[in-house]
Short mmCIF file of C-alpha atoms and ligand atoms in Angstrom, two decimals:
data_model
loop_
_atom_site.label_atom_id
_atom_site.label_comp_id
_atom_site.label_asym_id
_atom_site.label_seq_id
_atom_site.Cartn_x
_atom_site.Cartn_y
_atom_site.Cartn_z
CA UNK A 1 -1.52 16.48 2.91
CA UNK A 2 0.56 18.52 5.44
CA UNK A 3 3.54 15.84 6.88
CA UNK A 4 5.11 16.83 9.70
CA UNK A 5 8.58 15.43 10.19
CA UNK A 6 10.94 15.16 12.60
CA UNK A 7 14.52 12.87 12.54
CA UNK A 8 15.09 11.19 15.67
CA UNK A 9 18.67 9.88 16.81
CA UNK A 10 18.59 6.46 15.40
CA UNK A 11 17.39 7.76 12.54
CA UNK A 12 14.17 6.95 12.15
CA UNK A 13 12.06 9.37 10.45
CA UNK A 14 8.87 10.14 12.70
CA UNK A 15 6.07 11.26 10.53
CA UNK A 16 2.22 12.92 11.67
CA UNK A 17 0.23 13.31 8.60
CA UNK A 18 -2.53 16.03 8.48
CA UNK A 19 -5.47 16.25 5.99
CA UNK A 20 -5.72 19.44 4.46
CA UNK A 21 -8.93 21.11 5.25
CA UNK A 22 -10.71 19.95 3.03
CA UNK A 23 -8.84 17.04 1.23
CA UNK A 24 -11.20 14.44 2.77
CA UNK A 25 -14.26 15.48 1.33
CA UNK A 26 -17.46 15.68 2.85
CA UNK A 27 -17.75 14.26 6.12
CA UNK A 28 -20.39 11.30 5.93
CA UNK A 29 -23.84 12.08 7.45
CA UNK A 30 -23.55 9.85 10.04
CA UNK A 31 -25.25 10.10 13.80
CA UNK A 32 -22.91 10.93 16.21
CA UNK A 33 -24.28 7.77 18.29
CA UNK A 34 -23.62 5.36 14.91
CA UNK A 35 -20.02 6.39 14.68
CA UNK A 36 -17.71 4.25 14.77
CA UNK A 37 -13.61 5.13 15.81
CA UNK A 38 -11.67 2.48 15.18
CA UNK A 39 -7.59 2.53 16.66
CA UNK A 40 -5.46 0.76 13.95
CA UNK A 41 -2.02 -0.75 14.05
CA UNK A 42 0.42 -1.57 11.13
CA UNK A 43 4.07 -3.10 10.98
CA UNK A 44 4.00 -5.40 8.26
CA UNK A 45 7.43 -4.32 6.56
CA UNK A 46 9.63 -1.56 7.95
CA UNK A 47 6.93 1.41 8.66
CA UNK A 48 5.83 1.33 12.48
CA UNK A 49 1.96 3.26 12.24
CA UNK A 50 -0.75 4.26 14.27
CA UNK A 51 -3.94 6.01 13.26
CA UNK A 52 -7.91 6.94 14.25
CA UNK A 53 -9.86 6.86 11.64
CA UNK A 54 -13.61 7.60 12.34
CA UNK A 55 -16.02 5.74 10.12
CA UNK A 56 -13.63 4.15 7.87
CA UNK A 57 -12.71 7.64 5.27
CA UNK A 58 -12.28 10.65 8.34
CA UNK A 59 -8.64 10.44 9.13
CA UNK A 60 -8.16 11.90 12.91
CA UNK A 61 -4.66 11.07 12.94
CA UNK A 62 -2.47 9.25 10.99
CA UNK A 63 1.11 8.63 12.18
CA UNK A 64 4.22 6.94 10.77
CA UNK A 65 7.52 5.60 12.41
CA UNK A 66 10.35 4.71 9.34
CA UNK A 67 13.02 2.96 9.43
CA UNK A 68 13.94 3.30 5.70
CA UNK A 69 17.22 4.95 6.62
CA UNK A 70 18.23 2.09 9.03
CA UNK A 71 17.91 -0.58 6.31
CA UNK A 72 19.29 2.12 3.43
CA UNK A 73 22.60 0.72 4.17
CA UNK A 74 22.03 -3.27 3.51
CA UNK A 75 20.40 -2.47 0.35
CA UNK A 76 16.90 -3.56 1.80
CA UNK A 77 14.50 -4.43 4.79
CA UNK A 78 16.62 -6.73 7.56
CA UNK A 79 13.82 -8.40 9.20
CA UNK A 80 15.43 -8.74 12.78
CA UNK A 81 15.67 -4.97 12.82
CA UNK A 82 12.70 -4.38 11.69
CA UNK A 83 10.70 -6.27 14.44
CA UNK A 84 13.28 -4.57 16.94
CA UNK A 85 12.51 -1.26 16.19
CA UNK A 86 8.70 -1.98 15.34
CA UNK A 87 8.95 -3.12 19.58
CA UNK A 88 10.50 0.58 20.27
CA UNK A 89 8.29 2.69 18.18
CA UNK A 90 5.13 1.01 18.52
CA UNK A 91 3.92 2.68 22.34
CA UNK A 92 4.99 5.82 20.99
CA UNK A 93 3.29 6.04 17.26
CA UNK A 94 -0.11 4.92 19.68
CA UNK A 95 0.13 7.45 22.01
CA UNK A 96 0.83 10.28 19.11
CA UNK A 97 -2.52 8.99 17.54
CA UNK A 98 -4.59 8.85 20.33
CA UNK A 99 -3.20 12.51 21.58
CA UNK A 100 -3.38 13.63 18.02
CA UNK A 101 -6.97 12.70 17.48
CA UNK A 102 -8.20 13.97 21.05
CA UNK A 103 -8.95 10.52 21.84
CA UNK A 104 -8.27 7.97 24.62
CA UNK A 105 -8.74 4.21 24.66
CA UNK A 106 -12.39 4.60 26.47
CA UNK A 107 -13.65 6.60 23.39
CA UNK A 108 -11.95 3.80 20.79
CA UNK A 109 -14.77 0.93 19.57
CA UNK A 110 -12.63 -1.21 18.15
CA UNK A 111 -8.70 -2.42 17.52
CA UNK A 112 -7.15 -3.19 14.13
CA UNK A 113 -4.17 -4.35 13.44
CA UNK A 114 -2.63 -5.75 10.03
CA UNK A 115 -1.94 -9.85 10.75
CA UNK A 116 -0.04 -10.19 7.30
CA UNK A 117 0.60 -10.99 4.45
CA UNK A 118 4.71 -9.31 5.32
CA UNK A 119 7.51 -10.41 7.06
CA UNK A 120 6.39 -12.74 10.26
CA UNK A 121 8.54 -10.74 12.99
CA UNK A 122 7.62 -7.39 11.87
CA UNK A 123 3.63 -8.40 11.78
CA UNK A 124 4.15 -9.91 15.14
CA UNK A 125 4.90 -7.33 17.25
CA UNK A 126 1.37 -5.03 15.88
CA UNK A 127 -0.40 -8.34 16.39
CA UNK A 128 0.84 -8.59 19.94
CA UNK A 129 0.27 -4.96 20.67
CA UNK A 130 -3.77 -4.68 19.22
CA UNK A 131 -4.29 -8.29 21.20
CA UNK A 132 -2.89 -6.49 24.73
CA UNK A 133 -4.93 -3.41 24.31
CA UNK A 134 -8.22 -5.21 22.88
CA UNK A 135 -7.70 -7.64 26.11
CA UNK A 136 -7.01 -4.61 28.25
CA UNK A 137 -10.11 -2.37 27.48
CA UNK A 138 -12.01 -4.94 26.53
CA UNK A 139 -12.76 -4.00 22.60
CA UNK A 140 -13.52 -5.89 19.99
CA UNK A 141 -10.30 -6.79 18.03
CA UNK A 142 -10.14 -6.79 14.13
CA UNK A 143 -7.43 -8.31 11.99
CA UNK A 144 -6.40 -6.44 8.57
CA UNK A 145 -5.34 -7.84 5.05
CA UNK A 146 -2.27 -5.56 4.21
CA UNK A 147 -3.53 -5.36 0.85
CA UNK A 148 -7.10 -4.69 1.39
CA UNK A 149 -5.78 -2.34 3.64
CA UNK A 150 -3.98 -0.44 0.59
CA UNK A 151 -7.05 -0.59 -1.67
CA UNK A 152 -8.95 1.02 1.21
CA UNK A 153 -7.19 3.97 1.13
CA UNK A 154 -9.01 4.99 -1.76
CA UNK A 155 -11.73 5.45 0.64
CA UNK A 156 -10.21 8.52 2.26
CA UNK A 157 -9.76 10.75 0.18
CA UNK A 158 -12.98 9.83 -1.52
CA UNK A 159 -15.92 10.39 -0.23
CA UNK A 160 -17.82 9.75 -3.60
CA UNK A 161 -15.85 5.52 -4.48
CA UNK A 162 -17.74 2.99 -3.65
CA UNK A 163 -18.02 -0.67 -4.89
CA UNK A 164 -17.57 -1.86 -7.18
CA UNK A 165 -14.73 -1.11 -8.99
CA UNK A 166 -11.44 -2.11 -10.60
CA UNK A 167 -8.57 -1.75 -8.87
CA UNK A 168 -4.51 -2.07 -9.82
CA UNK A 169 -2.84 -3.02 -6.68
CA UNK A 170 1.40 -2.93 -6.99
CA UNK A 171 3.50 -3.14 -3.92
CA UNK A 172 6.53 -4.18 -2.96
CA UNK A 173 5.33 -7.52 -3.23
CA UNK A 174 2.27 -7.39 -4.89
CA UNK A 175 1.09 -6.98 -8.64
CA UNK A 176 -2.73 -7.61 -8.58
CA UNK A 177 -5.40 -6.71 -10.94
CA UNK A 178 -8.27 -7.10 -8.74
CA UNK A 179 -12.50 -6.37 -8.92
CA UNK A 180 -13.22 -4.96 -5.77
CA UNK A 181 -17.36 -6.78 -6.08
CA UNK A 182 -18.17 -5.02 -2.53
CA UNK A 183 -16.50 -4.02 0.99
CA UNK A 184 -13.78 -6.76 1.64
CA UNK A 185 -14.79 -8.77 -1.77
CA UNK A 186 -12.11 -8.94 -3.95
CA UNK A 187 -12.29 -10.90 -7.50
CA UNK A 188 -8.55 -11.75 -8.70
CA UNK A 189 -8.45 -11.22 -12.24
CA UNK A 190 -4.91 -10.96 -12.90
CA UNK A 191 -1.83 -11.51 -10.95
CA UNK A 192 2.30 -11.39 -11.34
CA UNK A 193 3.89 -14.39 -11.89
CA UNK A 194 7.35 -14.03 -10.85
CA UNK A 195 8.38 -10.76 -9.51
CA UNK A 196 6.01 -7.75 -8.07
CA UNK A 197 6.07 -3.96 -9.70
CA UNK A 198 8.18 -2.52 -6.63
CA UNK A 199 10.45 -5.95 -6.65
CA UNK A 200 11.40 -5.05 -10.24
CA UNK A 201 11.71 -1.16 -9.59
CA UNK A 202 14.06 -2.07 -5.95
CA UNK A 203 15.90 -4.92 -8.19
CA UNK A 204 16.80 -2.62 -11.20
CA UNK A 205 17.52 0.51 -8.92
CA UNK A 206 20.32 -1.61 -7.07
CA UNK A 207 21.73 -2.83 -10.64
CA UNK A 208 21.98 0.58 -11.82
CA UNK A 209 23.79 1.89 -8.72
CA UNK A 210 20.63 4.14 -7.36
CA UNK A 211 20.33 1.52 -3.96
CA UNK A 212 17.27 0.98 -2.13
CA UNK A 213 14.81 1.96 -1.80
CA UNK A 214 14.45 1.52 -5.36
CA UNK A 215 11.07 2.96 -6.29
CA UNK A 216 11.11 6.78 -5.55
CA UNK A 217 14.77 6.98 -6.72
CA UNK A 218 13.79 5.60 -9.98
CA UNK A 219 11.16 7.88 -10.03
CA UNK A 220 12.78 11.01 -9.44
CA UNK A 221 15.76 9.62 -11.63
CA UNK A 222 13.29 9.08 -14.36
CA UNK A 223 12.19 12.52 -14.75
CA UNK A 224 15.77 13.56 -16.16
CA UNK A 225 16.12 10.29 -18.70
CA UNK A 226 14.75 10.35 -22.01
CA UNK A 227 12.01 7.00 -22.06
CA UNK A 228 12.51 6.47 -25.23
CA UNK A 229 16.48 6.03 -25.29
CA UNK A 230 15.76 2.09 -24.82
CA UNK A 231 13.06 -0.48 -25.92
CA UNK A 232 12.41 -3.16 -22.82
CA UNK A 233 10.68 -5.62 -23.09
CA UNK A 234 6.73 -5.65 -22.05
CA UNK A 235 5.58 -9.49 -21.31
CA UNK A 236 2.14 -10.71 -22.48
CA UNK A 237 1.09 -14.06 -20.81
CA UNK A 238 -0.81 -16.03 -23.35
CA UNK A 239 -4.21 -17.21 -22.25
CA UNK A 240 -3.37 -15.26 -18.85
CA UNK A 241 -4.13 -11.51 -20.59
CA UNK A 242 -4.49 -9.67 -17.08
CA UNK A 243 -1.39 -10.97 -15.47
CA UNK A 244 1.98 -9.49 -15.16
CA UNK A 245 5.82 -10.84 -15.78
CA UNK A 246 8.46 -8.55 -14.90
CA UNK A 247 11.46 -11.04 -15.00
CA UNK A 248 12.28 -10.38 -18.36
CA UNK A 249 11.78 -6.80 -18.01
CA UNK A 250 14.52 -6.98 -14.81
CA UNK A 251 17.62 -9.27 -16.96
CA UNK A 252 16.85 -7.30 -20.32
CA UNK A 253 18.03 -4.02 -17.98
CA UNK A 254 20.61 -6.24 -16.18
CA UNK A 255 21.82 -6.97 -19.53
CA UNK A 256 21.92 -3.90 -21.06
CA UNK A 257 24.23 -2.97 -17.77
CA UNK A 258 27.11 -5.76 -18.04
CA UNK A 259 27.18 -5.53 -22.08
CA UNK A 260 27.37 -1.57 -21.50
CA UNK A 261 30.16 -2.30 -18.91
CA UNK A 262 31.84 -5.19 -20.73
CA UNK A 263 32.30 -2.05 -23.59
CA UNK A 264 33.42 0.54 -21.26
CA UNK A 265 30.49 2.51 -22.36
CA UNK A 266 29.14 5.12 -19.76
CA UNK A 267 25.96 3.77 -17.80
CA UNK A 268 23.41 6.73 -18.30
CA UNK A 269 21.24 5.82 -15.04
CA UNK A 270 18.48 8.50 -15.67
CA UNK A 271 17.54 6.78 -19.23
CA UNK A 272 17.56 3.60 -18.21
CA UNK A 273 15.51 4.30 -15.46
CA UNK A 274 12.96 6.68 -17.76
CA UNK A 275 12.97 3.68 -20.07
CA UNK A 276 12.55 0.54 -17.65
CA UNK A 277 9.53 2.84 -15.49
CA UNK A 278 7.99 3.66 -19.10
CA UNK A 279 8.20 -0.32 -19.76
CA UNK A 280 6.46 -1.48 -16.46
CA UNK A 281 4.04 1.76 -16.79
CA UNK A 282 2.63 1.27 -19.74
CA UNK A 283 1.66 -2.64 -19.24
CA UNK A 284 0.32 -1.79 -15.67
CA UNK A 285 -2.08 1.00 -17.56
CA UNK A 286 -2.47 -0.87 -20.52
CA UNK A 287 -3.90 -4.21 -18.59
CA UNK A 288 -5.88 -1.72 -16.22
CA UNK A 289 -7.42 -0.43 -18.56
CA UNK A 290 -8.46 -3.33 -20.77
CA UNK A 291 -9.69 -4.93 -17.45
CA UNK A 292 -12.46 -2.45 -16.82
CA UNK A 293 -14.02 -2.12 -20.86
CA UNK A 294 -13.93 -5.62 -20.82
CA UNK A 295 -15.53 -6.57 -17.52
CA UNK A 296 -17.52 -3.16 -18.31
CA UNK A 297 -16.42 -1.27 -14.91
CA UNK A 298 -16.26 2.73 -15.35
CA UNK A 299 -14.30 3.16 -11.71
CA UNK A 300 -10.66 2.46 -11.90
CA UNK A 301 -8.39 2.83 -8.50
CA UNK A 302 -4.71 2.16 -7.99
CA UNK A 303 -3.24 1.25 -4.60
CA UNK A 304 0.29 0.68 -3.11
CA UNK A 305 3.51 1.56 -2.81
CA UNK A 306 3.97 1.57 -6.31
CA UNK A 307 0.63 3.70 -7.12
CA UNK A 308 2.29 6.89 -5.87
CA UNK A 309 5.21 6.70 -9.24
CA UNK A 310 4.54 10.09 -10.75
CA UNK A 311 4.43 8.50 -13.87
CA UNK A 312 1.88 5.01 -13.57
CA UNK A 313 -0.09 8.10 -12.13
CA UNK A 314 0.24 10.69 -14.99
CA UNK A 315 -0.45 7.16 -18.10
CA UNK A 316 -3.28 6.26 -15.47
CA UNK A 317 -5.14 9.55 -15.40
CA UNK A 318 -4.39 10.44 -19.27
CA UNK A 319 -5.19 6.82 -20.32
CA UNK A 320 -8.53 6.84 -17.71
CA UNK A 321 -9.61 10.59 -19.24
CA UNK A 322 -9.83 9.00 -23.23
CA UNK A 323 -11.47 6.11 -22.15
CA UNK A 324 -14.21 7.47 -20.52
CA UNK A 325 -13.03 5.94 -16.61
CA UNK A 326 -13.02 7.54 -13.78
CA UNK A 327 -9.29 7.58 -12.10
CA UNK A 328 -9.08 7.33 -7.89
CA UNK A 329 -5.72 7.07 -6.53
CA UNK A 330 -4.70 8.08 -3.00
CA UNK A 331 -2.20 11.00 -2.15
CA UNK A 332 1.04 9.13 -2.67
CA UNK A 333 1.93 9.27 1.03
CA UNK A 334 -1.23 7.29 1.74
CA UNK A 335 0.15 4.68 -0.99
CA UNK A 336 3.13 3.38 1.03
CA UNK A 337 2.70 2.06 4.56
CA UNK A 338 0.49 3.28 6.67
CA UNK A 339 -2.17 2.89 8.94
CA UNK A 340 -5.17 4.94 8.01
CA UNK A 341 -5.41 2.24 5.20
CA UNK A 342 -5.95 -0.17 7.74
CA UNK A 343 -8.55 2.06 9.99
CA UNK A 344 -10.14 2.33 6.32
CA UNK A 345 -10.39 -1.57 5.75
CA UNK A 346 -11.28 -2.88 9.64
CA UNK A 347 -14.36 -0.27 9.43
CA UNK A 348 -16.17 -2.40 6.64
CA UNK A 349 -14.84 -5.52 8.09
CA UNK A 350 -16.46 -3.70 12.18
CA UNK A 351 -20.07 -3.62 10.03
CA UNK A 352 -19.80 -6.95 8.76
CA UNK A 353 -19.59 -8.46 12.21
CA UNK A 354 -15.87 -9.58 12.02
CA UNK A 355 -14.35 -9.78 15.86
CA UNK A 356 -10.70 -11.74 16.19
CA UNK A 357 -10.11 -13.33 19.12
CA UNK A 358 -7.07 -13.02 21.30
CA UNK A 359 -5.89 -16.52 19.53
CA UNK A 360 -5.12 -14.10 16.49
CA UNK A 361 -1.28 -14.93 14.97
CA UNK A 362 0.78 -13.21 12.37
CA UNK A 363 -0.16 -15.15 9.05
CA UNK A 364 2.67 -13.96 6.52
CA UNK A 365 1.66 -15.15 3.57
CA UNK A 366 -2.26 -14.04 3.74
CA UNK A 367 -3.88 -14.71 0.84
CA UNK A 368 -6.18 -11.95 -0.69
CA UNK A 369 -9.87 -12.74 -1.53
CA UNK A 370 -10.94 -16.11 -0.06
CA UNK A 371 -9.60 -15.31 3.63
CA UNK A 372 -11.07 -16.58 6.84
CA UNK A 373 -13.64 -14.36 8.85
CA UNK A 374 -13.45 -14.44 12.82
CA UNK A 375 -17.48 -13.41 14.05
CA UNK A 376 -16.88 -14.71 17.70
CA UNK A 377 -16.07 -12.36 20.42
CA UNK A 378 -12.50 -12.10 21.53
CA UNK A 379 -12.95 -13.17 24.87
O1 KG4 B 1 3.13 -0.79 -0.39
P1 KG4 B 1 4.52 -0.62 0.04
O2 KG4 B 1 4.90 0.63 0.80
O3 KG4 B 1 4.98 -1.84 0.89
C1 KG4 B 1 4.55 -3.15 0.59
O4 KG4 B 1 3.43 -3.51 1.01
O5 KG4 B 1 5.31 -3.82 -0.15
O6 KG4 B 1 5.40 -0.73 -1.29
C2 KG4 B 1 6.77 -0.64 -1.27
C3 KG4 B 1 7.24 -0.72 -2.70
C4 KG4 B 1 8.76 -0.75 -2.82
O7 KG4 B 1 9.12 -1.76 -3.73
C5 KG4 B 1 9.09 0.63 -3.36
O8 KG4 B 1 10.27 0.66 -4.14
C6 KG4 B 1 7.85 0.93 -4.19
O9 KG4 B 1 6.79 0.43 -3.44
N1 KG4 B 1 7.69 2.37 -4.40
C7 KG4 B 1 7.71 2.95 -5.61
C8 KG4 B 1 7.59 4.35 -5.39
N2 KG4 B 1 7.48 4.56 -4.05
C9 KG4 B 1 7.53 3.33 -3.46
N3 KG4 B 1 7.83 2.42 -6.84
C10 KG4 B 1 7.83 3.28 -7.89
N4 KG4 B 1 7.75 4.61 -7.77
C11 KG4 B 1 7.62 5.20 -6.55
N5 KG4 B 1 7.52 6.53 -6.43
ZN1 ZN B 2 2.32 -2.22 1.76
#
């Protein structure tokens, strides 16, 4: 992926991502007259995005507004900003997609637009946006499930995945082991039950002084700590094999910290982070993996935020190669936030039939899997 950035006064970082040449594979054999270009929206969190995405894996543009440094100093995402910024970015991240892709609104079929789960204000504001433009030109109008969104980008990069497989979805507020049975069919099989992957890695960064967000600095702070210089804890649910707990994980690091402190020892952030990112790792891979011998899948994808750690991806692939799975995971800047993921998802859901009317609303806490369908016509 080539990203082209560029820092704008208020400091949001405005990002165009290019495919390489040939990074998307194959273009699918499809009829010029069958194609389908589908505009798609996203502002779920703090990441304002547009995109074109032509038959749901050929990325024509892909562009991203964020605000990471604006919320950098409270330590995390400050909702009211968020939606305040999403208003200022969001008519210029469209018209950088459209212009980037050679497209206008005429040649668009359809509108997507992620309407949750994420913060209500922030989701809003895409909402409202997809709802003017699909009442405006008079195209259909597709809601998005952020997380089948995520687990879509697999698709682009991918010519070859299809359905079914298993796939390991860890945001910043989700931990899901899901099947993924066909297009927009997800199976639950196991789930967190207190705090997501990326909670734990944003929660633990903070503790150990790295601030927010917590993921890639733990990441890159990992690579210089030794993994081994600490045993954390890994939880095992009873009777609940495929789910996650990483509350014990988070107050066995918190308190390593205060005894550490309480002794006037030195904190050594790079092990702790090498050893709490091996802990989480290895029961991520470890349930992943156990997931697809036992429900007998060979296809094994990873999606989120969290799915671009360089080393869930390293366990995944090494773990994948000896067990005879195949490993998909999406370049890591199509892991966090974007909107290509959602282009991705709204195609299947375009073939399927789903249109949203203009009655669409912001739902926050979306649930995956059993979600309501719109099929009528939006107006
Ligand atoms: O998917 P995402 O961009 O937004 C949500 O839908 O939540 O995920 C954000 C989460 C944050 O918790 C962030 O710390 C985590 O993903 N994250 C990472 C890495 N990059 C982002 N966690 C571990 N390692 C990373 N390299
Ligand atoms: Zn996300």
């Amino acid at each position: 992926m080539n990203i082209e950035k560029n820092v704008e006064d208020d400091g949001v970082i405005f990002m165009s991502i290019k495919p390489e040449e040939d990074s998307q594979g194959a273009k699918e054999p499809v009829a010029e007259n069958d194609s389908v270009t589908i505009l798609a929206i996203e502002s779920s969190c703090d990441e304002t995005a547009a995109a074109v995405v032509k038959n749901g894996r050929e990325v024509l543009s892909n562009i991203i507004s964020s605000q990471i440094a604006l919320h950098t100093i409270y330590g995390g995402v400050v909702p009211e900003i968020a939606s305040r910024k999403h208003v200022e970015k969001m008519n210029g991240c469209i018209r950088a997609a459209l212009k980037e892709a050679g497209v206008t609104l005429k040649d668009i079929d359809a509108v997507a637009v992620t309407y949750g789960p994420g913060l209500v204000g922030a989701l809003l504001v895409g909402v409202s946006e997809a709802k003017a433009i699909a009442f405006a030109t008079g195209k259909p109008l597709i809601g998005v499930h952020h997380i089948e969104g995520h687990i879509s980008a697999n698709f682009i990069e991918n010519k070859d995945l299809e359905p079914p497989f298993v796939c390991l979805v860890v945001s910043g507020g989700h931990s899901h082991l899901v099947v993924v049975k066909d297009y927009g069919e997800y199976e639950i099989i196991g789930q967190t039950r207190d705090d997501a992957a990326g909670e734990a890695f944003d929660k633990v960064a903070r503790a150990i002084g790295l601030g927010y967000p917590g993921g890639p600095k733990i990441d890159k702070a990992a690579k210089e700590g030794n993994p081994d210089a600490f045993t954390f804890p890994q939880a095992q649910i009873p009777d609940a094999e495929y789910d996650f707990s990483f509350s014990g994980l988070k107050s066995s690091v918190l308190n390593y910290i205060n005894q550490a402190k309480m002794q006037g020892q030195e904190l050594d952030q790079a092990d702790v982070a090498a050893s709490f990112q091996k802990a989480v790792v290895e029961v991520l891979v470890s349930h992943a993996i156990k997931a697809c011998k036992e429900y007998g899948y060979d296809k094994l994808a990873i999606a989120g935020g969290v799915a671009s750690n360089t080393g869930l991806r390293e366990l995944m692939e090494k773990e994948c190669a000896s067990n005879g799975i195949r490993f998909y995971r999406p370049s890591p800047v199509l892991c966090t936030d974007n909107a290509a993921m959602i282009g991705a998802a709204a195609y299947y859901e375009y073939k399927k039939g789903v249109r949203f009317g203009l009655d669409m609303n912001a739902v926050p806490n979306l649930p995956l899997g059993d979600r309501e369908r719109r099929f009528h016509a939006n107006h």
